[in-house]
Amino acid sequence: MRLRLLPLSDRPLRVAVVGSGPAGFYAAGALLASDPPAEVDMLERLPTPWGLVRLGVAPDHPKLKEVSRAFEKIAARPGFRFFGNVELGRDARQADLAELYDGVVYAVGAQTDRRLGIPGEDLPGSWSATELVAWYNGHPDYQHLEFDLSVERVAVVGAGNVALDVLRMLALTREELASTDATDASIEAIAGSDLEELVMLARRGPAQAAFTTPELKEMGELAGADILVDLAELELDPVSEARLEGDTNARRNLEVLREFAAREPAGSPRSVRLRFCVSPVAILGDGRVEAVEVVRNRLVDERAVPTDERETIGCGLVFRSVGYHGVPLPDIPFDEDTGTMPNDGGRVLDEAGEPIPGLYCAGWIKRGPTGVIGTNKKDATETVELLLEDARTGKLPRSDAPADALVDLLVERGARPVIYAGWEAIDALERSRGEPLGRPRVKLCSWDELLAAATES
Ligand code: NAP
């Protein structure tokens, strides 16, 4: 099939959006709202949309998940089609999409985790936080994982909001978990566990922590866990003190942490301990995690510099929560260091730094794994504006494939796409299962269940 340049008014622009998380939906929304509106086919590896809103946001944060209503409105607009259970590389490749669409926007997120690079990191009992998060959220690829929650102490490495999510989820009581959409297996495992102490290990000081104040405050409001902070670890060097002047989040975090440090523990069954200026140097154990060895750091211009002081913290599980990392897709440029597609505002660049016509990216695969859900709206809108500018200025190759060419291709490749009505059937079933229990939904967590529910629609 030949690509040719057509005037914009010939027919609506046809764009494929790969990935159905916030960045994908915001990109789709901006395309569908353009004048004249573009047509959008959204491709997603899972049978379900919404990315981290469904499978990353903590189950006890239902308000954050309400953004999915905005995504539902976008999906209801004329010109939108959803193709779940379609995997790039397996069912379609970039070369196919380039032939079938005028433009392709990759919004595939950052699908793996960063590593610590220390001895013992691969011992049984050492996990990435992303694995635990995917497990309790019902991701169908993670339900076979077995976290041994019979241990007394767990260490969580990192001081971001994901670290707080993991600490909090593991500290929730059965009552707190009961009204969430966490999987039944995870609720049973967490509520019935022997966990006593959950320790966060931040390599820098409290003024440099990546978590945000509302999320930190919640750690002091847990029904079944005390929050423990050592006042001595909240002492600031002059550079950190100066940071508080211009950094509202850091200033508020310090206020909250000092209030935590002043508390008398209530003797709750569990406790969450927040440690600062400590870095794991090794994960220790004979065949499984038994302890983590940490070095105390001092800050030099806000960088963590190790001292000679070491400490061994006994623990049976370690979760590293030190950020996500993007993964490369076949035939698309990728920068291994940043885990992103090299791009200029969302235009994907080739090795010479030139934009590749028709190829765009949005969200974490564009800017790295930072920001809150809403950050992706501005990010995706910027990408779409550039795509539309390229269309206006004749820089977008326009496909002469018919609108249903993707369907034909998927049939030819033996794929079993889940269309939006299929997802709506899954959604309705999950909600109906949750309703009598006062839960937003009871998720279907296996590929078989999801595909069966989608095809029974
Ligand atoms: P993050 O915010 O980037 O935090 C990563 C943490 O890991 C930082 O404290 C970082 O410390 C630490 N770290 C990195 N490398 C390390 C190493 N080698 N050793 C020890 N510590 C290391 O990442 P995240 O927690 O995965 O969150 C990703 C994004 O999602 C963030 O923008 C976050 O706000 C967002 N999110 C939001 C919510 C919410 O709004 N409720 C919930 C979850 C996630 P340094 O600062 O020293 O590098």
Short mmCIF file of C-alpha atoms and ligand atoms in Angstrom, two decimals:
data_model
loop_
_atom_site.label_atom_id
_atom_site.label_comp_id
_atom_site.label_asym_id
_atom_site.label_seq_id
_atom_site.Cartn_x
_atom_site.Cartn_y
_atom_site.Cartn_z
CA MET A 1 0.00 0.00 0.00
CA ARG A 2 1.30 3.44 -0.93
CA LEU A 3 1.40 6.42 1.41
CA ARG A 4 0.44 9.70 -0.13
CA LEU A 5 -0.15 13.25 0.93
CA LEU A 6 -3.80 14.28 0.81
CA PRO A 7 -5.29 17.62 1.67
CA LEU A 8 -6.67 17.58 5.23
CA SER A 9 -10.28 18.10 4.17
CA ASP A 10 -10.38 14.92 2.04
CA ARG A 11 -11.55 12.70 4.88
CA PRO A 12 -11.05 12.69 8.64
CA LEU A 13 -7.55 12.05 9.89
CA ARG A 14 -7.14 8.47 11.04
CA VAL A 15 -4.90 7.97 14.02
CA ALA A 16 -3.93 4.84 15.94
CA VAL A 17 -3.28 5.35 19.64
CA VAL A 18 -1.31 2.48 21.16
CA GLY A 19 -1.99 2.13 24.89
CA SER A 20 -5.18 2.94 26.78
CA GLY A 21 -3.93 4.53 29.99
CA PRO A 22 -4.41 8.20 30.84
CA ALA A 23 -1.99 9.47 28.17
CA GLY A 24 -3.67 7.32 25.49
CA PHE A 25 -7.16 8.48 26.45
CA TYR A 26 -6.15 12.14 26.71
CA ALA A 27 -4.51 11.88 23.27
CA ALA A 28 -7.67 10.26 21.90
CA GLY A 29 -9.80 12.97 23.52
CA ALA A 30 -7.74 15.75 21.94
CA LEU A 31 -7.87 14.07 18.52
CA LEU A 32 -11.63 13.49 18.66
CA ALA A 33 -12.16 17.11 19.73
CA SER A 34 -10.03 18.54 16.92
CA ASP A 35 -11.62 20.48 14.08
CA PRO A 36 -12.45 18.58 11.96
CA PRO A 37 -12.46 15.64 14.41
CA ALA A 38 -10.02 12.84 13.77
CA GLU A 39 -10.94 9.16 13.95
CA VAL A 40 -9.15 7.14 16.59
CA ASP A 41 -8.48 3.43 16.86
CA MET A 42 -7.03 2.58 20.28
CA LEU A 43 -4.94 -0.57 20.53
CA GLU A 44 -4.33 -2.19 23.91
CA ARG A 45 -2.51 -5.37 24.91
CA LEU A 46 -4.97 -6.21 27.70
CA PRO A 47 -8.69 -6.85 27.21
CA THR A 48 -9.33 -3.89 29.56
CA PRO A 49 -8.60 -0.17 29.14
CA TRP A 50 -7.38 2.58 31.55
CA GLY A 51 -3.81 1.36 32.18
CA LEU A 52 -2.55 2.36 35.60
CA VAL A 53 -5.93 3.83 36.56
CA ARG A 54 -7.23 0.27 36.70
CA LEU A 55 -4.01 -1.59 37.52
CA GLY A 56 -1.71 0.89 39.26
CA VAL A 57 -3.72 3.33 41.38
CA ALA A 58 -4.06 1.89 44.88
CA PRO A 59 -7.42 0.15 45.48
CA ASP A 60 -8.05 2.30 48.57
CA HIS A 61 -7.89 5.45 46.42
CA PRO A 62 -11.25 5.19 44.60
CA LYS A 63 -11.43 8.96 44.07
CA LEU A 64 -8.31 8.84 41.87
CA LYS A 65 -9.95 6.14 39.78
CA GLU A 66 -12.95 8.38 39.08
CA VAL A 67 -10.98 9.91 36.22
CA SER A 68 -12.12 6.83 34.29
CA ARG A 69 -15.49 8.58 33.85
CA ALA A 70 -13.74 11.14 31.65
CA PHE A 71 -12.25 8.26 29.65
CA GLU A 72 -15.70 6.71 29.24
CA LYS A 73 -16.97 10.00 27.80
CA ILE A 74 -14.08 10.07 25.34
CA ALA A 75 -14.80 6.46 24.31
CA ALA A 76 -18.45 7.38 23.65
CA ARG A 77 -17.53 10.02 21.04
CA PRO A 78 -18.17 9.23 17.37
CA GLY A 79 -15.01 8.09 15.64
CA PHE A 80 -13.56 6.13 18.60
CA ARG A 81 -12.89 2.40 18.44
CA PHE A 82 -11.18 0.17 21.01
CA PHE A 83 -9.20 -2.95 20.14
CA GLY A 84 -8.13 -4.74 23.31
CA ASN A 85 -6.15 -7.97 23.43
CA VAL A 86 -4.02 -6.69 20.56
CA GLU A 87 -0.30 -6.87 21.15
CA LEU A 88 2.18 -4.80 19.23
CA GLY A 89 4.84 -7.03 17.71
CA ARG A 90 2.57 -10.10 17.87
CA ASP A 91 -0.65 -8.96 16.17
CA ALA A 92 0.50 -5.80 14.44
CA ARG A 93 3.77 -3.96 13.94
CA GLN A 94 4.62 -0.31 13.54
CA ALA A 95 5.07 -0.88 9.79
CA ASP A 96 1.44 -2.11 9.61
CA LEU A 97 0.12 0.85 11.55
CA ALA A 98 2.14 3.30 9.46
CA GLU A 99 0.44 1.85 6.39
CA LEU A 100 -3.09 1.84 7.84
CA TYR A 101 -3.11 5.22 9.62
CA ASP A 102 -2.08 8.79 8.97
CA GLY A 103 -0.45 8.95 12.38
CA VAL A 104 0.38 6.66 15.29
CA VAL A 105 0.64 7.88 18.90
CA TYR A 106 2.44 5.57 21.31
CA ALA A 107 1.21 5.96 24.87
CA VAL A 108 2.51 2.70 26.25
CA GLY A 109 3.76 3.95 29.60
CA ALA A 110 6.80 2.60 31.43
CA GLN A 111 6.21 -1.09 31.86
CA THR A 112 9.10 -2.27 33.95
CA ASP A 113 10.86 -1.20 37.13
CA ARG A 114 14.29 0.22 37.83
CA ARG A 115 16.77 -1.97 39.67
CA LEU A 116 19.09 -1.24 42.58
CA GLY A 117 22.11 -3.09 41.21
CA ILE A 118 23.12 -4.55 44.58
CA PRO A 119 24.04 -8.10 45.64
CA GLY A 120 21.10 -10.25 46.67
CA GLU A 121 18.59 -8.31 44.59
CA ASP A 122 17.35 -11.50 42.95
CA LEU A 123 16.97 -13.57 46.12
CA PRO A 124 13.51 -15.04 46.59
CA GLY A 125 11.59 -12.50 48.65
CA SER A 126 13.09 -9.52 46.82
CA TRP A 127 10.47 -8.01 44.54
CA SER A 128 9.74 -4.89 42.61
CA ALA A 129 6.90 -2.81 43.96
CA THR A 130 5.32 -2.92 40.52
CA GLU A 131 4.82 -6.69 40.88
CA LEU A 132 2.97 -6.29 44.18
CA VAL A 133 0.90 -3.40 42.80
CA ALA A 134 -0.09 -5.41 39.71
CA TRP A 135 -0.94 -8.41 41.92
CA TYR A 136 -3.26 -6.66 44.37
CA ASN A 137 -4.86 -4.72 41.51
CA GLY A 138 -5.84 -7.89 39.63
CA HIS A 139 -3.51 -7.64 36.61
CA PRO A 140 -4.05 -10.98 34.81
CA ASP A 141 -0.31 -11.50 34.23
CA TYR A 142 0.59 -11.27 37.93
CA GLN A 143 -1.94 -13.44 39.74
CA HIS A 144 0.40 -16.44 40.00
CA LEU A 145 2.91 -14.53 42.16
CA GLU A 146 3.22 -15.71 45.73
CA PHE A 147 4.34 -13.12 48.24
CA ASP A 148 5.26 -14.71 51.54
CA LEU A 149 3.45 -12.39 53.94
CA SER A 150 4.13 -14.68 56.91
CA VAL A 151 7.22 -12.56 57.65
CA GLU A 152 7.30 -9.98 60.44
CA ARG A 153 9.16 -7.14 58.76
CA VAL A 154 9.14 -5.81 55.20
CA ALA A 155 11.51 -3.21 53.74
CA VAL A 156 10.34 -0.89 50.97
CA VAL A 157 13.17 0.93 49.17
CA GLY A 158 12.37 4.39 47.80
CA ALA A 159 10.48 7.47 48.96
CA GLY A 160 7.96 8.09 46.22
CA ASN A 161 4.18 7.76 46.15
CA VAL A 162 4.42 4.15 44.96
CA ALA A 163 6.48 3.30 48.07
CA LEU A 164 3.76 4.89 50.22
CA ASP A 165 1.06 2.96 48.32
CA VAL A 166 2.86 -0.32 49.04
CA LEU A 167 3.47 0.49 52.71
CA ARG A 168 -0.13 1.58 53.19
CA MET A 169 -1.71 -1.33 51.33
CA LEU A 170 0.29 -3.80 53.41
CA ALA A 171 -0.79 -1.99 56.59
CA LEU A 172 -4.54 -1.88 55.90
CA THR A 173 -6.94 -3.87 58.06
CA ARG A 174 -9.50 -6.31 56.72
CA GLU A 175 -12.22 -3.67 57.26
CA GLU A 176 -10.24 -1.06 55.33
CA LEU A 177 -9.60 -3.47 52.48
CA ALA A 178 -13.12 -4.90 52.36
CA SER A 179 -14.66 -1.98 50.50
CA THR A 180 -11.94 -1.77 47.84
CA ASP A 181 -11.51 -3.42 44.45
CA ALA A 182 -8.29 -5.20 45.52
CA THR A 183 -8.44 -8.87 44.60
CA ASP A 184 -9.99 -11.24 47.14
CA ALA A 185 -6.73 -13.21 47.24
CA SER A 186 -4.70 -10.11 48.10
CA ILE A 187 -7.20 -8.96 50.75
CA GLU A 188 -7.04 -12.39 52.37
CA ALA A 189 -3.24 -12.52 52.18
CA ILE A 190 -2.69 -9.02 53.58
CA ALA A 191 -5.40 -9.09 56.26
CA GLY A 192 -4.47 -12.59 57.38
CA SER A 193 -0.72 -11.97 57.40
CA ASP A 194 1.74 -11.83 60.29
CA LEU A 195 3.25 -8.52 59.18
CA GLU A 196 4.26 -6.32 62.08
CA GLU A 197 6.60 -3.65 60.76
CA LEU A 198 6.86 -2.05 57.34
CA VAL A 199 9.99 0.03 56.90
CA MET A 200 10.53 2.64 54.20
CA LEU A 201 14.18 3.26 53.26
CA ALA A 202 14.80 6.69 51.69
CA ARG A 203 18.32 7.28 50.43
CA ARG A 204 18.11 11.05 50.91
CA GLY A 205 16.60 13.26 53.59
CA PRO A 206 12.99 14.21 54.33
CA ALA A 207 13.32 17.46 52.35
CA GLN A 208 14.20 15.48 49.21
CA ALA A 209 11.46 12.84 49.46
CA ALA A 210 9.51 12.37 46.22
CA PHE A 211 6.15 11.61 47.87
CA THR A 212 3.45 14.26 48.11
CA THR A 213 1.91 15.64 51.30
CA PRO A 214 -1.68 14.33 51.02
CA GLU A 215 -0.34 10.81 50.47
CA LEU A 216 2.10 11.22 53.40
CA LYS A 217 -0.67 12.45 55.71
CA GLU A 218 -2.68 9.30 55.01
CA MET A 219 0.10 7.25 56.58
CA GLY A 220 -0.86 8.77 59.91
CA GLU A 221 -4.54 7.87 59.55
CA LEU A 222 -4.34 4.08 59.35
CA ALA A 223 -6.77 2.17 61.54
CA GLY A 224 -4.43 -0.69 62.35
CA ALA A 225 -0.92 0.76 62.11
CA ASP A 226 1.18 3.29 64.01
CA ILE A 227 3.43 5.63 62.10
CA LEU A 228 6.98 5.81 63.44
CA VAL A 229 9.52 8.51 62.57
CA ASP A 230 12.74 9.23 64.42
CA LEU A 231 13.07 12.96 65.07
CA ALA A 232 16.88 12.69 64.72
CA GLU A 233 16.45 11.64 61.06
CA LEU A 234 14.47 14.80 60.35
CA GLU A 235 17.39 17.11 61.14
CA LEU A 236 18.22 19.20 58.10
CA ASP A 237 21.55 20.41 56.78
CA PRO A 238 21.63 24.07 55.61
CA VAL A 239 21.04 23.21 51.93
CA SER A 240 17.95 21.15 52.78
CA GLU A 241 16.76 23.89 55.12
CA ALA A 242 17.07 26.37 52.25
CA ARG A 243 15.06 24.05 49.97
CA LEU A 244 12.05 24.38 52.26
CA GLU A 245 11.85 28.10 51.39
CA GLY A 246 10.81 27.54 47.79
CA ASP A 247 9.41 24.01 47.88
CA THR A 248 5.91 23.92 49.36
CA ASN A 249 5.60 20.15 49.11
CA ALA A 250 8.88 19.62 50.98
CA ARG A 251 7.91 22.17 53.65
CA ARG A 252 4.53 20.54 54.23
CA ASN A 253 6.08 17.08 54.24
CA LEU A 254 8.44 18.18 57.00
CA GLU A 255 5.54 19.56 59.06
CA VAL A 256 3.70 16.25 58.75
CA LEU A 257 6.81 14.19 59.49
CA ARG A 258 7.58 16.23 62.62
CA GLU A 259 4.04 15.71 63.82
CA PHE A 260 4.46 11.95 63.22
CA ALA A 261 7.75 11.95 65.15
CA ALA A 262 6.07 13.61 68.13
CA ARG A 263 3.35 10.93 68.37
CA GLU A 264 3.20 8.28 71.07
CA PRO A 265 2.64 4.90 69.36
CA ALA A 266 -0.86 3.60 70.13
CA GLY A 267 0.32 -0.02 70.21
CA SER A 268 -1.46 -0.95 66.95
CA PRO A 269 -0.88 -4.45 65.54
CA ARG A 270 1.29 -3.06 62.74
CA SER A 271 3.62 -0.11 62.35
CA VAL A 272 5.01 1.82 59.42
CA ARG A 273 8.48 3.21 60.02
CA LEU A 274 9.84 5.94 57.74
CA ARG A 275 13.66 5.99 57.61
CA PHE A 276 15.79 8.65 55.89
CA CYS A 277 19.37 8.87 54.59
CA VAL A 278 19.85 5.11 54.32
CA SER A 279 20.68 3.11 51.17
CA PRO A 280 20.59 -0.67 50.81
CA VAL A 281 24.01 -2.00 49.87
CA ALA A 282 23.12 -5.71 49.92
CA ILE A 283 20.13 -7.95 50.39
CA LEU A 284 21.20 -10.82 52.63
CA GLY A 285 19.89 -14.32 53.15
CA ASP A 286 20.51 -18.02 52.73
CA GLY A 287 18.31 -18.96 49.78
CA ARG A 288 15.78 -16.22 50.58
CA VAL A 289 15.67 -12.69 51.95
CA GLU A 290 16.55 -12.51 55.65
CA ALA A 291 17.88 -8.97 56.01
CA VAL A 292 18.94 -5.85 54.20
CA GLU A 293 22.26 -4.20 54.86
CA VAL A 294 22.08 -0.42 54.65
CA VAL A 295 24.64 2.34 54.73
CA ARG A 296 23.92 5.67 56.35
CA ASN A 297 24.25 8.57 53.92
CA ARG A 298 25.05 12.20 54.46
CA LEU A 299 23.84 14.84 52.05
CA VAL A 300 26.25 16.89 49.98
CA ASP A 301 24.36 19.44 47.91
CA GLU A 302 21.31 17.18 48.24
CA ARG A 303 23.19 14.16 46.88
CA ALA A 304 23.39 11.02 49.02
CA VAL A 305 27.01 10.26 49.92
CA PRO A 306 27.66 7.05 51.88
CA THR A 307 29.37 7.19 55.29
CA ASP A 308 31.16 4.30 57.05
CA GLU A 309 28.13 3.62 59.22
CA ARG A 310 26.32 0.39 58.36
CA GLU A 311 23.31 -1.37 59.81
CA THR A 312 21.58 -4.68 59.17
CA ILE A 313 17.80 -4.64 59.24
CA GLY A 314 16.20 -8.06 59.57
CA CYS A 315 13.31 -8.50 57.12
CA GLY A 316 11.71 -11.30 55.13
CA LEU A 317 10.63 -9.29 52.12
CA VAL A 318 12.08 -6.37 50.18
CA PHE A 319 10.16 -4.29 47.66
CA ARG A 320 12.20 -1.94 45.53
CA SER A 321 10.12 1.08 44.65
CA VAL A 322 12.68 3.25 42.93
CA GLY A 323 10.77 4.22 39.82
CA TYR A 324 9.45 2.69 36.61
CA HIS A 325 11.34 2.30 33.33
CA GLY A 326 10.05 2.16 29.74
CA VAL A 327 10.60 -0.85 27.48
CA PRO A 328 11.48 -0.70 23.77
CA LEU A 329 8.94 -1.62 21.09
CA PRO A 330 9.96 -3.36 17.86
CA ASP A 331 11.12 -1.01 15.09
CA ILE A 332 10.70 2.18 17.14
CA PRO A 333 13.63 4.30 18.39
CA PHE A 334 14.28 3.96 22.12
CA ASP A 335 16.68 5.57 24.56
CA GLU A 336 17.75 2.89 27.05
CA ASP A 337 19.15 5.41 29.54
CA THR A 338 15.95 7.38 29.97
CA GLY A 339 13.57 4.53 29.11
CA THR A 340 11.76 6.81 26.66
CA MET A 341 11.30 7.24 22.92
CA PRO A 342 13.61 10.05 21.76
CA ASN A 343 11.20 12.84 20.92
CA ASP A 344 10.68 16.54 20.52
CA GLY A 345 7.43 17.53 22.22
CA GLY A 346 6.00 14.14 21.22
CA ARG A 347 7.37 13.87 17.65
CA VAL A 348 9.47 10.69 17.71
CA LEU A 349 12.99 11.34 16.40
CA ASP A 350 15.26 9.13 14.33
CA GLU A 351 18.98 8.61 14.98
CA ALA A 352 19.79 11.86 13.22
CA GLY A 353 17.39 13.71 15.52
CA GLU A 354 14.84 14.26 12.74
CA PRO A 355 11.11 13.68 13.31
CA ILE A 356 9.84 10.42 11.82
CA PRO A 357 6.74 11.39 9.81
CA GLY A 358 3.52 10.09 11.38
CA LEU A 359 5.15 8.75 14.57
CA TYR A 360 4.37 10.32 17.95
CA CYS A 361 4.46 9.50 21.65
CA ALA A 362 2.73 10.71 24.81
CA GLY A 363 2.84 10.11 28.55
CA TRP A 364 5.54 8.20 30.42
CA ILE A 365 7.13 6.74 27.25
CA LYS A 366 7.58 10.38 26.15
CA ARG A 367 8.72 12.17 29.31
CA GLY A 368 9.61 9.37 31.77
CA PRO A 369 7.65 8.05 34.77
CA THR A 370 6.81 11.30 36.54
CA GLY A 371 3.77 13.37 37.43
CA VAL A 372 0.21 12.59 38.42
CA ILE A 373 -2.60 11.32 36.17
CA GLY A 374 -3.61 14.85 35.16
CA THR A 375 -0.06 15.65 33.99
CA ASN A 376 -0.75 13.39 31.02
CA LYS A 377 -3.53 15.64 29.75
CA LYS A 378 -1.20 18.54 29.00
CA ASP A 379 1.45 16.13 27.76
CA ALA A 380 -0.86 14.28 25.36
CA THR A 381 -2.48 17.50 24.16
CA GLU A 382 0.96 18.87 23.25
CA THR A 383 1.65 15.76 21.18
CA VAL A 384 -1.70 15.96 19.39
CA GLU A 385 -1.22 19.65 18.63
CA LEU A 386 2.05 18.80 16.88
CA LEU A 387 0.38 15.96 14.98
CA LEU A 388 -2.38 18.31 13.81
CA GLU A 389 0.18 20.95 12.86
CA ASP A 390 2.01 18.33 10.78
CA ALA A 391 -1.28 17.41 9.12
CA ARG A 392 -2.00 21.06 8.32
CA THR A 393 1.45 21.65 6.90
CA GLY A 394 1.43 18.51 4.76
CA LYS A 395 4.11 16.75 6.81
CA LEU A 396 1.87 13.83 7.71
CA PRO A 397 1.91 10.87 5.32
CA ARG A 398 -1.74 10.03 4.61
CA SER A 399 -2.76 6.42 4.22
CA ASP A 400 -5.05 5.24 1.47
CA ALA A 401 -6.10 2.15 3.44
CA PRO A 402 -9.83 1.72 4.08
CA ALA A 403 -11.14 2.46 7.58
CA ASP A 404 -11.64 -1.20 8.40
CA ALA A 405 -8.18 -2.30 7.29
CA LEU A 406 -7.07 -2.94 10.89
CA VAL A 407 -9.96 -5.34 11.45
CA ASP A 408 -9.00 -7.25 8.28
CA LEU A 409 -5.38 -7.36 9.37
CA LEU A 410 -6.22 -8.65 12.85
CA VAL A 411 -8.51 -11.34 11.43
CA GLU A 412 -5.76 -12.36 9.02
CA ARG A 413 -3.29 -12.62 11.91
CA GLY A 414 -5.69 -14.73 13.99
CA ALA A 415 -6.01 -12.10 16.73
CA ARG A 416 -9.11 -12.02 18.95
CA PRO A 417 -9.62 -8.32 19.60
CA VAL A 418 -11.88 -7.19 22.43
CA ILE A 419 -13.91 -4.24 21.18
CA TYR A 420 -15.38 -1.57 23.44
CA ALA A 421 -18.67 -3.45 23.85
CA GLY A 422 -16.62 -6.39 25.12
CA TRP A 423 -14.96 -4.19 27.72
CA GLU A 424 -18.39 -2.79 28.69
CA ALA A 425 -19.54 -6.36 29.31
CA ILE A 426 -16.51 -7.02 31.54
CA ASP A 427 -17.13 -3.73 33.34
CA ALA A 428 -20.83 -4.47 33.92
CA LEU A 429 -20.09 -7.95 35.24
CA GLU A 430 -17.39 -6.71 37.62
CA ARG A 431 -19.60 -3.92 38.94
CA SER A 432 -22.56 -6.27 39.41
CA ARG A 433 -20.34 -8.63 41.41
CA GLY A 434 -19.15 -5.77 43.60
CA GLU A 435 -22.49 -4.07 44.18
CA PRO A 436 -24.01 -6.43 46.79
CA LEU A 437 -20.73 -6.31 48.72
CA GLY A 438 -20.52 -2.51 48.77
CA ARG A 439 -17.41 -2.62 46.57
CA PRO A 440 -16.91 -0.65 43.34
CA ARG A 441 -16.23 -3.90 41.48
CA VAL A 442 -14.89 -7.40 41.92
CA LYS A 443 -12.33 -7.69 39.16
CA LEU A 444 -11.96 -10.56 36.76
CA CYS A 445 -8.30 -11.43 37.11
CA SER A 446 -7.53 -14.11 34.54
CA TRP A 447 -7.26 -13.86 30.78
CA ASP A 448 -9.80 -16.68 30.40
CA GLU A 449 -12.40 -14.95 32.58
CA LEU A 450 -11.83 -11.59 30.92
CA LEU A 451 -12.04 -12.93 27.38
CA ALA A 452 -15.08 -15.07 28.20
CA ALA A 453 -16.92 -12.07 29.69
CA ALA A 454 -15.98 -9.93 26.68
CA THR A 455 -17.20 -12.43 24.11
CA GLU A 456 -20.43 -13.24 25.93
CA SER A 457 -21.57 -9.64 25.34
P1 NAP B 1 9.29 8.52 42.07
O1 NAP B 1 8.30 9.51 42.54
O2 NAP B 1 10.24 8.92 40.99
O3 NAP B 1 10.14 8.05 43.36
C1 NAP B 1 11.23 7.17 43.24
C2 NAP B 1 11.94 7.11 44.57
O4 NAP B 1 12.96 6.12 44.45
C3 NAP B 1 12.63 8.41 44.96
O5 NAP B 1 12.50 8.60 46.33
C4 NAP B 1 14.09 8.13 44.59
O6 NAP B 1 15.01 8.82 45.39
C5 NAP B 1 14.17 6.66 44.92
N1 NAP B 1 15.30 6.00 44.28
C6 NAP B 1 15.63 5.99 42.98
N2 NAP B 1 16.74 5.24 42.77
C7 NAP B 1 17.08 4.76 44.00
C8 NAP B 1 18.13 3.93 44.44
N3 NAP B 1 19.01 3.40 43.60
N4 NAP B 1 18.22 3.65 45.77
C9 NAP B 1 17.31 4.15 46.64
N5 NAP B 1 16.30 4.95 46.27
C10 NAP B 1 16.20 5.25 44.96
O7 NAP B 1 8.63 7.17 41.53
P2 NAP B 1 7.33 6.35 41.96
O8 NAP B 1 7.10 6.34 43.43
O9 NAP B 1 7.49 5.06 41.25
O10 NAP B 1 6.13 7.15 41.30
C11 NAP B 1 6.06 7.36 39.88
C12 NAP B 1 5.13 8.53 39.59
O11 NAP B 1 3.78 8.15 39.87
C13 NAP B 1 5.42 9.74 40.45
O12 NAP B 1 5.25 10.90 39.69
C14 NAP B 1 4.36 9.64 41.53
O13 NAP B 1 4.03 10.86 42.15
C15 NAP B 1 3.19 9.07 40.75
N6 NAP B 1 2.25 8.41 41.68
C16 NAP B 1 1.28 9.18 42.23
C17 NAP B 1 0.41 8.61 43.14
C18 NAP B 1 -0.64 9.47 43.78
O14 NAP B 1 -0.86 10.58 43.32
N7 NAP B 1 -1.31 9.02 44.81
C19 NAP B 1 0.53 7.27 43.49
C20 NAP B 1 1.54 6.52 42.91
C21 NAP B 1 2.41 7.10 42.01
P3 NAP B 1 15.83 10.08 44.81
O15 NAP B 1 14.90 11.22 44.88
O16 NAP B 1 16.98 10.17 45.75
O17 NAP B 1 16.23 9.73 43.40
#
